CSV table of C-alpha atoms in Angstrom, one decimal:
chain,number,residue,atom,x,y,z
P,1,GLU,CA,18.6,5.7,-2.1
P,2,VAL,CA,15.9,4.4,0.2
P,3,GLN,CA,16.1,0.7,0.7
P,4,LEU,CA,13.8,-1.6,2.8
P,5,VAL,CA,14.7,-5.2,3.2
P,6,GLU,CA,12.3,-7.6,4.8
P,7,SER,CA,13.2,-11.0,6.3
P,8,GLY,CA,11.8,-13.6,8.7
P,9,GLY,CA,9.1,-15.1,6.5
P,10,GLY,CA,8.6,-18.8,6.1
P,11,LEU,CA,6.3,-21.8,6.6
P,12,VAL,CA,4.6,-22.0,10.0
P,13,GLN,CA,1.8,-24.2,11.4
P,14,PRO,CA,-1.6,-22.7,12.4
P,15,GLY,CA,-1.3,-21.3,15.9
P,16,GLY,CA,2.4,-20.7,15.5
P,17,SER,CA,4.5,-17.5,15.6
P,18,LEU,CA,6.9,-15.6,13.4
P,19,ARG,CA,8.8,-12.3,13.7
P,20,LEU,CA,9.3,-10.3,10.6
P,21,SER,CA,12.1,-7.7,10.3
P,22,CYS,CA,12.6,-4.8,7.9
P,23,GLU,CA,16.0,-3.2,7.7
P,24,ALA,CA,15.9,0.4,6.5
P,25,SER,CA,18.6,2.6,4.9
P,26,GLY,CA,18.9,5.7,2.8
P,27,PHE,CA,16.7,7.9,4.9
P,28,THR,CA,16.5,9.1,8.5
P,29,PHE,CA,14.5,6.2,9.8
P,30,SER,CA,13.7,7.7,13.2
P,31,THR,CA,11.7,10.6,11.6
P,32,TYR,CA,9.2,8.5,9.7
P,33,ALA,CA,6.2,6.4,10.6
P,34,MET,CA,6.4,2.9,9.1
P,35,SER,CA,3.7,0.4,8.2
P,36,TRP,CA,3.2,-3.3,7.2
P,37,VAL,CA,1.0,-4.1,4.3
P,38,ARG,CA,0.2,-7.6,3.0
P,39,ARG,CA,-1.1,-9.2,-0.1
P,40,ALA,CA,-2.7,-12.7,0.1
P,41,PRO,CA,-2.5,-15.0,-2.9
P,42,GLY,CA,-5.0,-14.0,-5.5
P,43,LYS,CA,-6.2,-11.0,-3.4
P,44,GLY,CA,-5.6,-7.3,-3.1
P,45,LEU,CA,-3.6,-5.2,-0.7
P,46,GLU,CA,-4.4,-5.0,3.0
P,47,TRP,CA,-2.9,-2.6,5.5
P,48,VAL,CA,-1.9,-4.5,8.6
P,49,SER,CA,-0.3,-2.1,11.1
P,50,GLU,CA,1.5,1.2,11.5
P,51,ILE,CA,3.9,2.7,14.1
P,52,SER,CA,4.7,6.3,14.7
P,53,ALA,CA,8.3,7.7,14.2
P,54,SER,CA,9.0,7.5,17.9
P,55,GLY,CA,7.3,4.2,18.4
P,56,GLY,CA,5.0,5.7,20.9
P,57,SER,CA,1.8,5.1,18.9
P,58,THR,CA,0.7,2.0,17.0
P,59,TYR,CA,-2.4,1.2,15.0
P,60,SER,CA,-3.6,-2.2,13.6
P,61,SER,CA,-6.4,-3.6,11.5
P,62,ASP,CA,-9.1,-5.5,13.3
P,63,SER,CA,-8.0,-8.7,11.5
P,64,VAL,CA,-4.7,-8.8,13.4
P,65,LYS,CA,-5.4,-6.8,16.6
P,66,GLY,CA,-4.4,-8.8,19.7
P,67,ARG,CA,-2.3,-11.2,17.6
P,68,PHE,CA,0.3,-9.1,15.8
P,69,THR,CA,2.5,-6.4,17.4
P,70,ILE,CA,4.4,-3.8,15.5
P,71,SER,CA,7.6,-2.3,17.0
P,72,ARG,CA,10.8,-0.6,15.9
P,73,ASP,CA,14.4,0.0,17.0
P,74,ASN,CA,15.4,3.4,15.8
P,75,SER,CA,19.0,2.8,16.9
P,76,GLU,CA,19.2,-0.2,14.5
P,77,ASN,CA,17.0,1.3,11.8
P,78,THR,CA,14.8,-1.8,12.0
P,79,LEU,CA,11.0,-2.4,12.0
P,80,TYR,CA,9.4,-5.5,13.3
P,81,LEU,CA,6.2,-7.4,13.2
P,82,GLN,CA,5.6,-10.1,15.8
P,83,MET,CA,2.9,-12.4,14.6
P,84,ASN,CA,1.3,-14.8,17.1
P,85,SER,CA,-1.7,-17.2,16.8
P,86,LEU,CA,-1.2,-17.4,13.1
P,87,ARG,CA,-4.1,-18.5,10.9
P,88,ALA,CA,-4.3,-19.8,7.3
P,89,GLU,CA,-5.8,-16.5,6.3
P,90,ASP,CA,-2.6,-14.7,7.4
P,91,THR,CA,-0.8,-16.4,4.4
P,92,ALA,CA,0.5,-13.5,2.3
P,93,VAL,CA,3.5,-11.6,1.1
P,94,TYR,CA,4.2,-9.0,3.8
P,95,TYR,CA,5.7,-5.7,2.8
P,96,CYS,CA,7.1,-3.0,5.0
P,97,ALA,CA,6.5,0.6,3.8
P,98,LYS,CA,7.9,4.0,4.7
P,99,VAL,CA,5.1,6.5,5.4
P,100,GLY,CA,5.4,9.9,3.8
P,101,ALA,CA,2.0,11.3,2.9
P,102,THR,CA,1.2,7.6,2.5
P,103,PHE,CA,3.3,4.5,1.6
P,104,ASP,CA,6.0,6.1,-0.6
P,105,TYR,CA,8.6,3.3,-0.5
P,106,TRP,CA,8.1,-0.4,-0.2
P,107,GLY,CA,10.4,-3.4,0.4
P,108,GLN,CA,10.3,-6.5,-1.9
P,109,GLY,CA,8.3,-8.4,0.6
P,110,THR,CA,8.6,-11.6,2.6
P,111,LEU,CA,6.3,-14.6,2.1
P,112,VAL,CA,4.5,-16.0,5.2
P,113,THR,CA,2.7,-19.4,4.7
P,114,VAL,CA,0.5,-20.7,7.4
P,115,SER,CA,-0.2,-24.4,6.8
P,116,SER,CA,-0.1,-27.7,8.5
S,1,ASP,CA,-14.2,1.4,7.8
S,2,ILE,CA,-14.0,3.4,4.6
S,3,VAL,CA,-14.8,1.0,1.7
S,4,MET,CA,-13.0,1.7,-1.6
S,5,THR,CA,-14.6,0.4,-4.7
S,6,GLN,CA,-12.8,0.4,-8.1
S,7,SER,CA,-14.2,0.1,-11.6
S,8,PRO,CA,-13.8,-1.7,-13.8
S,9,ASP,CA,-12.2,-4.9,-12.4
S,10,SER,CA,-10.3,-5.2,-15.7
S,11,LEU,CA,-9.5,-3.0,-18.6
S,12,ALA,CA,-8.0,-3.7,-22.1
S,13,VAL,CA,-6.7,-0.7,-24.0
S,14,SER,CA,-4.7,-0.4,-27.2
S,15,LEU,CA,-1.1,1.0,-27.1
S,16,GLY,CA,-1.2,4.8,-27.4
S,17,GLU,CA,-4.8,5.0,-26.3
S,18,ARG,CA,-6.2,6.5,-23.0
S,19,ALA,CA,-6.8,4.3,-20.0
S,20,THR,CA,-9.2,5.5,-17.2
S,21,PHE,CA,-9.6,3.9,-13.8
S,22,ASN,CA,-12.3,4.9,-11.3
S,23,CYS,CA,-12.4,4.7,-7.6
S,24,LYS,CA,-15.2,5.5,-5.2
S,25,SER,CA,-15.0,5.8,-1.4
S,26,SER,CA,-17.9,5.1,1.0
S,27,GLN,CA,-17.3,8.4,2.7
S,28,SER,CA,-15.5,11.6,1.9
S,29,VAL,CA,-11.7,11.6,2.2
S,30,LEU,CA,-11.4,15.4,1.9
S,31,TYR,CA,-9.8,17.3,4.7
S,32,ARG,CA,-11.7,20.5,4.7
S,33,SER,CA,-9.0,22.3,6.8
S,34,THR,CA,-6.4,21.7,4.1
S,35,ASN,CA,-8.7,21.1,1.1
S,36,LYS,CA,-6.7,18.0,0.4
S,37,ASN,CA,-8.0,14.5,-0.5
S,38,SER,CA,-6.2,11.7,1.2
S,39,LEU,CA,-6.3,9.4,-1.8
S,40,ALA,CA,-3.4,7.6,-3.5
S,41,TRP,CA,-2.9,5.4,-6.6
S,42,PHE,CA,-0.5,2.5,-6.8
S,43,GLN,CA,0.8,0.4,-9.6
S,44,GLN,CA,1.8,-3.3,-9.0
S,45,LYS,CA,3.5,-5.5,-11.5
S,46,PRO,CA,3.8,-9.2,-11.1
S,47,GLY,CA,6.6,-10.1,-8.6
S,48,GLN,CA,7.2,-6.5,-7.6
S,49,PRO,CA,6.0,-4.4,-4.7
S,50,PRO,CA,3.5,-1.7,-5.2
S,51,LYS,CA,4.7,1.6,-6.5
S,52,LEU,CA,3.2,4.9,-5.5
S,53,LEU,CA,2.1,6.9,-8.5
S,54,ILE,CA,-0.2,9.7,-7.2
S,55,TYR,CA,-1.0,11.1,-3.7
S,56,TRP,CA,-3.3,13.8,-2.4
S,57,ALA,CA,-5.5,12.6,-5.3
S,58,SER,CA,-3.5,14.6,-8.0
S,59,THR,CA,0.1,15.0,-7.0
S,60,ARG,CA,2.4,12.9,-9.1
S,61,GLU,CA,5.2,11.1,-7.2
S,62,SER,CA,8.7,12.1,-8.2
S,63,GLY,CA,9.9,10.1,-11.3
S,64,VAL,CA,6.4,9.0,-12.4
S,65,PRO,CA,5.9,9.8,-16.1
S,66,ASP,CA,3.5,12.7,-16.8
S,67,ARG,CA,1.2,10.4,-18.8
S,68,PHE,CA,-0.2,9.4,-15.4
S,69,SER,CA,-2.6,11.9,-13.8
S,70,GLY,CA,-5.1,11.8,-11.0
S,71,SER,CA,-8.3,13.8,-10.4
S,72,GLY,CA,-11.4,13.9,-8.3
S,73,SER,CA,-12.5,15.1,-4.9
S,74,GLY,CA,-14.6,13.9,-2.0
S,75,THR,CA,-15.7,10.4,-2.8
S,76,ASP,CA,-15.0,10.0,-6.6
S,77,PHE,CA,-11.6,9.8,-8.1
S,78,THR,CA,-10.0,8.9,-11.4
S,79,LEU,CA,-6.5,7.8,-12.6
S,80,THR,CA,-5.8,8.4,-16.2
S,81,ILE,CA,-3.0,7.1,-18.4
S,82,SER,CA,-3.0,9.5,-21.4
S,83,SER,CA,-1.2,7.3,-23.9
S,84,LEU,CA,-0.7,3.6,-22.9
S,85,GLN,CA,2.7,2.1,-23.0
S,86,ALA,CA,3.5,-1.6,-22.9
S,87,GLU,CA,5.3,-1.2,-19.6
S,88,ASP,CA,2.0,0.1,-18.0
S,89,VAL,CA,0.5,-3.4,-17.8
S,90,ALA,CA,-0.1,-3.9,-14.1
S,91,VAL,CA,-2.8,-3.9,-11.5
S,92,TYR,CA,-3.8,-0.5,-10.2
S,93,TYR,CA,-5.0,0.2,-6.7
S,94,CYS,CA,-6.5,3.3,-5.1
S,95,GLN,CA,-6.1,3.8,-1.3
S,96,GLN,CA,-7.4,6.1,1.3
S,97,TYR,CA,-5.2,7.4,4.1
S,98,TYR,CA,-7.8,9.7,5.6
S,99,THR,CA,-8.3,7.4,8.6
S,100,THR,CA,-7.3,4.1,10.0
S,101,PRO,CA,-7.8,1.4,9.0
S,102,TYR,CA,-6.2,2.5,5.7
S,103,THR,CA,-8.1,0.7,3.0
S,104,PHE,CA,-7.4,-0.2,-0.7
S,105,GLY,CA,-9.7,-0.8,-3.6
S,106,GLN,CA,-9.9,-4.3,-5.0
S,107,GLY,CA,-7.7,-3.4,-7.9
S,108,THR,CA,-8.1,-2.9,-11.7
S,109,LYS,CA,-6.1,-5.2,-14.0
S,110,LEU,CA,-4.8,-3.4,-17.1
S,111,GLU,CA,-4.0,-5.3,-20.2
S,112,ILE,CA,-3.1,-4.5,-23.8
S,113,LYS,CA,-5.8,-4.9,-26.4
């Protein structure tokens, strides 16, 4: 059974940093691209970033480019999202998702709140 | 960026009746080389992560009831629930994965009439 478990969310001040983690199990992690998707309170879904299976290629939305960095450790079956220079508008539930044709499995999400 | 526009924003349907969701993309998401549309539908219930229902515009994900079906090509797509069940109350999103940035529609909220 595919399982994705996010952690690392919490309350952070504007301008601060957080690192999210997503532990994967139940599939061969190193053979799939992975993504982060977020949902801000009262809003819809927004794709944040994606990393290829090897980790050699990454893609990010313009709203986080230069501030967020996606990475992975295939030996630990773990996906990461390093978030720097956080803004109030980054407040959201962050989901990690396995990429088949598209996002076929999702974690339960971790809440990031950016507030002073 | 490809803009995804869903209609209506909300929908109220009686149990056992048909529910129809529409999604329009600002440019085609059809790969001519494979004749596949890079369009997916997700269902999200309160407090839960999104669940993939349909991909390649019309392929049902494993385990999804056959009352859910997807259709359309190019820029216009439809998700249909043939006979609404109480557990189908949720927000439904379309999403294009033709190119980055991957984009979602704003969502359609489904309620029971």
